[in-house]
Structure formats: C-alpha cells, structure tokens
PDB file of C-alpha atoms in Angstrom:
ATOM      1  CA  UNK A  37      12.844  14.737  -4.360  1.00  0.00           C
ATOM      2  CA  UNK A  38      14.482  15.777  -7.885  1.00  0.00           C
ATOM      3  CA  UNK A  39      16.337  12.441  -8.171  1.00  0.00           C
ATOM      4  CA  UNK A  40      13.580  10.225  -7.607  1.00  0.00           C
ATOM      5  CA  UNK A  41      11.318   8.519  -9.715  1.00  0.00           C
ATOM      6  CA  UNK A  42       7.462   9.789  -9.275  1.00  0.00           C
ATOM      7  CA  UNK A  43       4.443   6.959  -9.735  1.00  0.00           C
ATOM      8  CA  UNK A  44       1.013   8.637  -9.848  1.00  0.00           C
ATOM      9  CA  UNK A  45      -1.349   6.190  -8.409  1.00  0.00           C
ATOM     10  CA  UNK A  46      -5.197   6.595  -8.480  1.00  0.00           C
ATOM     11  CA  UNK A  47      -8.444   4.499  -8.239  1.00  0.00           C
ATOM     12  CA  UNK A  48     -12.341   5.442  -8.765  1.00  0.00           C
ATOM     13  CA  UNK A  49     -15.917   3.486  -8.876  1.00  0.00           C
ATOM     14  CA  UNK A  50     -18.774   4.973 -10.508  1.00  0.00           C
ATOM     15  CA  UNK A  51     -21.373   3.249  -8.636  1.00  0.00           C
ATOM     16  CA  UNK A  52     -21.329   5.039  -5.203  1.00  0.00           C
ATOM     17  CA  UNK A  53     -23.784   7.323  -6.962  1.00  0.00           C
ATOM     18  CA  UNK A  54     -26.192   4.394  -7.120  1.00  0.00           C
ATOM     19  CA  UNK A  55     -25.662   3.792  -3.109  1.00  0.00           C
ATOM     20  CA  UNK A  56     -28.294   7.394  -2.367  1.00  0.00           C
ATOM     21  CA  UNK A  57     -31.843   5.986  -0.496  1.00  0.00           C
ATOM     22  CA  UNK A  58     -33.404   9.272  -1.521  1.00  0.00           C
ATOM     23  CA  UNK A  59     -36.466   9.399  -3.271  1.00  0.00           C
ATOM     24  CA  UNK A  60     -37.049  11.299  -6.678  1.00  0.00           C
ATOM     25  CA  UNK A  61     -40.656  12.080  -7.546  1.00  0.00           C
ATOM     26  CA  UNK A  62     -41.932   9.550  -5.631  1.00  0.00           C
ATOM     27  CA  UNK A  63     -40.037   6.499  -6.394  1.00  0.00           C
ATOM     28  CA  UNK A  64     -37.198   4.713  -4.367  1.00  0.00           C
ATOM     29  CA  UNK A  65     -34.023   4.023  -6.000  1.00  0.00           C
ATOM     30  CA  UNK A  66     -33.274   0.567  -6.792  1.00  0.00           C
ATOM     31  CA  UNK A  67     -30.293  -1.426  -5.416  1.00  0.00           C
ATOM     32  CA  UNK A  68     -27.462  -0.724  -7.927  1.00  0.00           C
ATOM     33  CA  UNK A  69     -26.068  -3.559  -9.703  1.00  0.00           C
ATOM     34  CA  UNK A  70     -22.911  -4.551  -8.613  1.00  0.00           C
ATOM     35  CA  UNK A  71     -21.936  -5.738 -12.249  1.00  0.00           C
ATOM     36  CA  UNK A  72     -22.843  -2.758 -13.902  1.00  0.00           C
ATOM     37  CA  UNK A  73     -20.804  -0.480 -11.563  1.00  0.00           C
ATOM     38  CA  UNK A  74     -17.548  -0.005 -12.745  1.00  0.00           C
ATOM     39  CA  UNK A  75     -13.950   0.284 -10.618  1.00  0.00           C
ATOM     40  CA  UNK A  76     -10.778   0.986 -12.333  1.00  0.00           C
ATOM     41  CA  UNK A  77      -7.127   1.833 -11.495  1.00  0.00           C
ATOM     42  CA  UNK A  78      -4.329   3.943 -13.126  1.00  0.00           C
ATOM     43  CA  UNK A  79      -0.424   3.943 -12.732  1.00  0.00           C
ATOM     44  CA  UNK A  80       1.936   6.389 -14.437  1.00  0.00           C
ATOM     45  CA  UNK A  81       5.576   6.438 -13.470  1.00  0.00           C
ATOM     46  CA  UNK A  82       7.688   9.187 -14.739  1.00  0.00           C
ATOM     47  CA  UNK A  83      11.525   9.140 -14.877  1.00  0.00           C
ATOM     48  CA  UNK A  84      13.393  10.900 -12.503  1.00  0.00           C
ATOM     49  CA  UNK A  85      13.680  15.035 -12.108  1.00  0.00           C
ATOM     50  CA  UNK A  86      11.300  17.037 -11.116  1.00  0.00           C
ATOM     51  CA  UNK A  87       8.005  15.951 -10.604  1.00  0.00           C
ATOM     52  CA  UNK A  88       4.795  17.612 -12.555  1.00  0.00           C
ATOM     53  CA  UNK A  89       3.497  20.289 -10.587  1.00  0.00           C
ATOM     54  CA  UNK A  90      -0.316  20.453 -11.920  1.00  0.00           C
ATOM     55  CA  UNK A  91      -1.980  18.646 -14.242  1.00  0.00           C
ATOM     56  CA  UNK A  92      -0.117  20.398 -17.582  1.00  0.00           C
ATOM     57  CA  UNK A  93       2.807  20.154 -16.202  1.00  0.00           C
ATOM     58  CA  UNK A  94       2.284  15.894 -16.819  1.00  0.00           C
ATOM     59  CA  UNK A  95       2.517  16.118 -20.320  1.00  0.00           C
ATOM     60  CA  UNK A  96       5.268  14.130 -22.099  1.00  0.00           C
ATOM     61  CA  UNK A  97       7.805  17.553 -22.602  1.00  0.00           C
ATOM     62  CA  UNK A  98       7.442  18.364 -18.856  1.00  0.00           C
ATOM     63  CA  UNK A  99       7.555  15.304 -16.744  1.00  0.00           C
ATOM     64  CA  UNK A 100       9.194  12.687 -18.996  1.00  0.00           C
ATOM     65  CA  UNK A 101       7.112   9.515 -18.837  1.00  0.00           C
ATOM     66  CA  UNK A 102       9.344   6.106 -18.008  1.00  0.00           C
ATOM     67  CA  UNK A 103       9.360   4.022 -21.217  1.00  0.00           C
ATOM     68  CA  UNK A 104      10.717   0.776 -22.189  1.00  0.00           C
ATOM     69  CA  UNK A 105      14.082   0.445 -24.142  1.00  0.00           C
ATOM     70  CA  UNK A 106      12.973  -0.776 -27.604  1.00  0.00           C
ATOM     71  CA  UNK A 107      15.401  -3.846 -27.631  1.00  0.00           C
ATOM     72  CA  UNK A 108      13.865  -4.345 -24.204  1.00  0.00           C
ATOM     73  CA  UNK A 109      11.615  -7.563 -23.666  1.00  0.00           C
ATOM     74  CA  UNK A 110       8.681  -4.968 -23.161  1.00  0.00           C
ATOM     75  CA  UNK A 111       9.128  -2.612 -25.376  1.00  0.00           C
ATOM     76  CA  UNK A 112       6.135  -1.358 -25.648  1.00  0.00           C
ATOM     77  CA  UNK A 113       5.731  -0.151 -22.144  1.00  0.00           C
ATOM     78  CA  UNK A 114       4.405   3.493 -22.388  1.00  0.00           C
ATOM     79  CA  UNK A 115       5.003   4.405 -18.592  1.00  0.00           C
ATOM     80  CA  UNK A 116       1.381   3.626 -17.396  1.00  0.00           C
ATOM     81  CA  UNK A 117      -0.767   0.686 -16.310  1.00  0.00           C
ATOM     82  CA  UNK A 118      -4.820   0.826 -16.028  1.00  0.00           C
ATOM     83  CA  UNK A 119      -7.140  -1.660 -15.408  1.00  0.00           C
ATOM     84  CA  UNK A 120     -10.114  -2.872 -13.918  1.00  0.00           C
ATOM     85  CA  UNK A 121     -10.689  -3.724 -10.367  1.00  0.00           C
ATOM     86  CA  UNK A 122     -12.426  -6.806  -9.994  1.00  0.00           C
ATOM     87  CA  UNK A 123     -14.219  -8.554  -7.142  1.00  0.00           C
ATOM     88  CA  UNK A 124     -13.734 -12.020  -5.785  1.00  0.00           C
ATOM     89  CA  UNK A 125     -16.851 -13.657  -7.773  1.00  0.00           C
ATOM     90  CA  UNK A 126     -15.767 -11.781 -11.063  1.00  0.00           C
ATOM     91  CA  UNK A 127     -12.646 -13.371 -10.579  1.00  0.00           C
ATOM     92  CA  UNK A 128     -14.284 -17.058 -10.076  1.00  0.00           C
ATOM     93  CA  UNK A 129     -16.338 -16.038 -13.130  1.00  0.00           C
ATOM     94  CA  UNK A 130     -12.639 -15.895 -15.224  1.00  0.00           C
ATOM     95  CA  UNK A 131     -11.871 -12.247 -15.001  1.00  0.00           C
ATOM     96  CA  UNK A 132      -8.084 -11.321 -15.076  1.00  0.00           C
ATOM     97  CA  UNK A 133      -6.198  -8.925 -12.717  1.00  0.00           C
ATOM     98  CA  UNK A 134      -7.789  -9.985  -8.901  1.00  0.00           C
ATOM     99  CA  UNK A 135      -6.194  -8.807  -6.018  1.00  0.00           C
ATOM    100  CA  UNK A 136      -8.757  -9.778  -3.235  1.00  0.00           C
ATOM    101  CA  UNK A 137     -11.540  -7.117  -3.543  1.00  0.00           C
ATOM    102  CA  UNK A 138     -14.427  -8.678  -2.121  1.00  0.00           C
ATOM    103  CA  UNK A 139     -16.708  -5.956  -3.837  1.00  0.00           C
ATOM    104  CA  UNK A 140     -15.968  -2.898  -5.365  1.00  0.00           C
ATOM    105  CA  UNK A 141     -15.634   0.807  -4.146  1.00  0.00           C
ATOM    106  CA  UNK A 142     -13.425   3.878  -4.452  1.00  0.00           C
ATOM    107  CA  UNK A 143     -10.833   2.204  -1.418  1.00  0.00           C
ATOM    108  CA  UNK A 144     -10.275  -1.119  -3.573  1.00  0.00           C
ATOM    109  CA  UNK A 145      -9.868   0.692  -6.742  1.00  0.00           C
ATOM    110  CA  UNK A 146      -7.338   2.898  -5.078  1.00  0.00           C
ATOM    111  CA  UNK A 147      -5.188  -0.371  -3.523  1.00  0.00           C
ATOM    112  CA  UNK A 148      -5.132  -2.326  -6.453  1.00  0.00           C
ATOM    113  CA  UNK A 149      -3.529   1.217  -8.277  1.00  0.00           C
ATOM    114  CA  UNK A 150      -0.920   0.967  -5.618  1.00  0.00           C
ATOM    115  CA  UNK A 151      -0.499  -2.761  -5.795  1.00  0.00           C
ATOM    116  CA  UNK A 152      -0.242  -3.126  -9.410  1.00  0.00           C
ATOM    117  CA  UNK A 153       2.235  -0.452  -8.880  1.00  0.00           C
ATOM    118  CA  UNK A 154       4.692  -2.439  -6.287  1.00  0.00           C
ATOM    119  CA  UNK A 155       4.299  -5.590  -8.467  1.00  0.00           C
ATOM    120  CA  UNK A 156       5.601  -3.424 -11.334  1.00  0.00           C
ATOM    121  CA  UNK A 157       8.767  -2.350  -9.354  1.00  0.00           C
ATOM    122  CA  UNK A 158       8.931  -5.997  -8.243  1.00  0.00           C
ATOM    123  CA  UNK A 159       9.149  -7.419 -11.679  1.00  0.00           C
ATOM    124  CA  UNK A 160      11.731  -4.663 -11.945  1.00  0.00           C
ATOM    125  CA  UNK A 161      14.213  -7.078  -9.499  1.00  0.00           C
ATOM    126  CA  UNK A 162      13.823 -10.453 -11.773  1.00  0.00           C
ATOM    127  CA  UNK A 163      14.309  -8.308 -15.109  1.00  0.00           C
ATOM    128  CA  UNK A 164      17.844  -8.289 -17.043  1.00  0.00           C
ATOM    129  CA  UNK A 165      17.820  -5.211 -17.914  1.00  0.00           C
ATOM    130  CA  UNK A 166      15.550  -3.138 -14.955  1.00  0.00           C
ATOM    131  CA  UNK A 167      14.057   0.290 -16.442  1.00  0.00           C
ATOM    132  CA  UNK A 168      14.725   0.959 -12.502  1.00  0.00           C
ATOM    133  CA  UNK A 169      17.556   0.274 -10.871  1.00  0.00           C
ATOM    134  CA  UNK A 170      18.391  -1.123  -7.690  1.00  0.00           C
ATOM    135  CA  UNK A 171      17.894   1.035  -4.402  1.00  0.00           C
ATOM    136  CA  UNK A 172      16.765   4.224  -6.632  1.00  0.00           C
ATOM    137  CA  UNK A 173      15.088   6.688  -4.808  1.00  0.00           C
ATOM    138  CA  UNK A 174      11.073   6.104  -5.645  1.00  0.00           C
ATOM    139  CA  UNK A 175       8.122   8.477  -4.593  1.00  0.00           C
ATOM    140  CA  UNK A 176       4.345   7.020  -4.809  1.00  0.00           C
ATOM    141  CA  UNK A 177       1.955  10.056  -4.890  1.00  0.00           C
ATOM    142  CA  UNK A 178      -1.891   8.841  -4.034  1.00  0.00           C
ATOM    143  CA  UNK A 179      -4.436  10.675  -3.143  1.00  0.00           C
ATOM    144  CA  UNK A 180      -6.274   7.882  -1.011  1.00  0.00           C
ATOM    145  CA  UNK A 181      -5.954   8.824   3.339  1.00  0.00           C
ATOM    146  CA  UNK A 182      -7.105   5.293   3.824  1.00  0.00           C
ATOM    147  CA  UNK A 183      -3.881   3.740   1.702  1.00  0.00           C
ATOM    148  CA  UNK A 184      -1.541   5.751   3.141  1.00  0.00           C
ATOM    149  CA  UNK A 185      -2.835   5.157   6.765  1.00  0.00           C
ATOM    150  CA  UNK A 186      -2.411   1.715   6.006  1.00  0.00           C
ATOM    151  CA  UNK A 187       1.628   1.750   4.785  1.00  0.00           C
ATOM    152  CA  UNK A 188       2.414   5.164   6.916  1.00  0.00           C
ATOM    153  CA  UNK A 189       0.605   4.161  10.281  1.00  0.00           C
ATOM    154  CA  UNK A 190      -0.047   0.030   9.754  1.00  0.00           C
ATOM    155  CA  UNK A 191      -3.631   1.742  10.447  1.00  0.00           C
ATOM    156  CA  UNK A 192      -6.219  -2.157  10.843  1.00  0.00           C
ATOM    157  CA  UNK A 193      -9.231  -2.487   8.601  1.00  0.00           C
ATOM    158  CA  UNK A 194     -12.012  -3.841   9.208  1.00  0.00           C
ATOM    159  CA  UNK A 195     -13.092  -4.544   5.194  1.00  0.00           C
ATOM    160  CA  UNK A 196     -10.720  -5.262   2.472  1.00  0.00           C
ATOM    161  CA  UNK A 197      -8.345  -7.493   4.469  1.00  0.00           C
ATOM    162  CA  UNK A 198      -6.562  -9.278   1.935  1.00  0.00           C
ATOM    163  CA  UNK A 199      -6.100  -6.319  -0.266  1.00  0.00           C
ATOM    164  CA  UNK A 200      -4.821  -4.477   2.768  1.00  0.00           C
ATOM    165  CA  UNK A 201      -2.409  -7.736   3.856  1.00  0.00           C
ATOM    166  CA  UNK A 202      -1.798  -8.193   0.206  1.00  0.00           C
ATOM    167  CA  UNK A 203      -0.423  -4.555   0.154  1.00  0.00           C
ATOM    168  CA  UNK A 204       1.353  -4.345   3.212  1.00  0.00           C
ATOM    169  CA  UNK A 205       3.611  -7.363   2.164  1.00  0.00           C
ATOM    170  CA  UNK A 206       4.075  -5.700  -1.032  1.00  0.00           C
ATOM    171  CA  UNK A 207       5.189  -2.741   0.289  1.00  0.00           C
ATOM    172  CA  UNK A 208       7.788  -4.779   2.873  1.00  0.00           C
ATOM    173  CA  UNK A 209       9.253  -6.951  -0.118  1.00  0.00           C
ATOM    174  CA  UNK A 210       9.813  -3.371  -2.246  1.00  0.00           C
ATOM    175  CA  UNK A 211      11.431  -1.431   0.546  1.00  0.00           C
ATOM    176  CA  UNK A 212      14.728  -4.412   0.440  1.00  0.00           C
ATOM    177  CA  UNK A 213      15.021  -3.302  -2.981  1.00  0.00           C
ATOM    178  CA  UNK A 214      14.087   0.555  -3.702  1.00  0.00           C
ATOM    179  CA  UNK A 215      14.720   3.662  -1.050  1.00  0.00           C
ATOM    180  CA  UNK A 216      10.525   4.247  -1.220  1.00  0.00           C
ATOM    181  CA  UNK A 217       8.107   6.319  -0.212  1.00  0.00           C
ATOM    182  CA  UNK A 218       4.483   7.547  -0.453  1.00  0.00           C
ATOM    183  CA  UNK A 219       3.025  10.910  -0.016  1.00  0.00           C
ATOM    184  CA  UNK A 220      -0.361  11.709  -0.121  1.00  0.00           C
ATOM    185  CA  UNK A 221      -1.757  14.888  -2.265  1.00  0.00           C
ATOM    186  CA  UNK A 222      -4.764  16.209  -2.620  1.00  0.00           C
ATOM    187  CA  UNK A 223      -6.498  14.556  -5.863  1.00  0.00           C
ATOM    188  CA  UNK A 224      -7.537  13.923  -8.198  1.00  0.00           C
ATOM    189  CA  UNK A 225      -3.859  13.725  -8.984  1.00  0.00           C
TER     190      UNK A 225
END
C-alpha cells in the first residue's frame, strides 16, 4: 500500500535466556529474577509512500519518518515511541506506562508495542491539528503470530487477558476512525 502510512511495531525480553533448567559444570541455574529481566517495546511510524524494504532502506532519506509540525503542541515528536513493559506489581510499585502485563515475556512486550501504537493514532482523533488524518489508509507491520492471531482471527488466550482485551478494544475504537490493517513479517523488523 503506497498511500498508506507504515507503523513498525516490535517487542523483546531478555530474560527467557534465564528460563533454561540445564546444568553447566555441575551446577543448576538459579530462578531468574523477574526484576532484573528486562521487556521493552518500540514504535516507528513513517509517512506515507512506499514502505522500507530492508533494514537500510529505514533510514530517514528512504522511508521518511512521521514528525511533528514544529508549531505543533508536540513538536518534538521524532516518529517513534519506546518504552518499557512493565508488570502489574511494578506498576503498584509506581512505575509508568502499564498496560496489564501480569509478568513479562517476549508476547507482552510485543502487545504493549502495538497498544502504545493504537493509543497514539487515538490521541490522533482528540488533536487540533492530527499528524494523521481522518480515515487514512494505515498499515501495522509486527512480527508477533500470537498478536496478529489475536486482531486477524479473535484467536482466545489463555495468559495475558487484559492485555489481549485491552488490545482488541483498541483495535475496534481505531478501525471507526482509520481504514487499518496489520500484516505480519518475518522479524526482527
């Protein structure tokens, strides 16, 4: 789709390594910490053309990154969002950005990418001056199976409910504004 607008979504948690029960020279690996272990989330929406092909076709000259207009209220936006995924407790514990992981892994890192991205585009609807407009054309690329089962097929979950319900009406409230859609692709993206 040349005349849509492309948002790159992607998750990852670096403690799955930490999840092995093998034994190395005779000692057991411990249980990993669950604070230690980091999950984060990234978001970059380009403007609309052509989306990048590889990964040097995403530079700035290629795929033009969505940016803010500098009389804008934001005009600092740079045309991505990261963060940190964080789990119920860390959010009791006064951490910022919770969207109902109940612990971390690679799946809730890669929802709260696509969620942060929806409530992007849904702050887009309340804004004077929207860097999208109204019913544009809008492609989410991810390269999570298990979020696009969920939005594609309504595929049920047995872990991560509220992130997945969370999501889903996300995704319902977007669609009455923006002609969207996500496509999976083989990552990391």
């Amino acid at each position: 789709m040349q005349n849509a607008f492309h948002i790159y979504t992607d998750g990852s948690f670096t403690g799955h390594l930490n999840y092995t029960k093998k034994k190395k020279n005779g000692r057991a690996r411990q249980q990993p910490n669950s604070t230690k272990a980091k999950a984060g989330w990234g978001v970059a929406i380009f403007d609309k053309g052509i989306p990048p092909q590889n990964a040097e076709d995403a530079v700035v000259v290629i795929g033009r990154l969505l940016s803010a207009d500098p009389t804008d209220t934001t005009p600092s936006f740079d045309g991505m969002q990261r963060g940190r995924a964080t789990t119920t407790a860390e959010a009791n514990a006064g951490a910022n950005g919770h969207v109902g992981a109940s612990r971390k892994t690679s799946n809730t890192a890669e929802l709260q990418a696509i969620i942060e991205a929806l409530l992007f585009l849904l702050a887009q609807v309340d804004a004077q001056r929207p860097m999208i407009d109204f019913h544009s054309h809008i492609l989410i690329h991810t390269d999570s199976r298990y979020a696009c089962g969920i939005i594609r097929d309504g595929a049920k979950t047995n872990t991560n409910e509220t992130m997945v319900n969370i999501m889903a009406h996300l995704w319902k409230k977007t669609r009455l504004a923006y002609d969207i859609r996500m496509v999976w692709g083989q990552g990391p993206l």
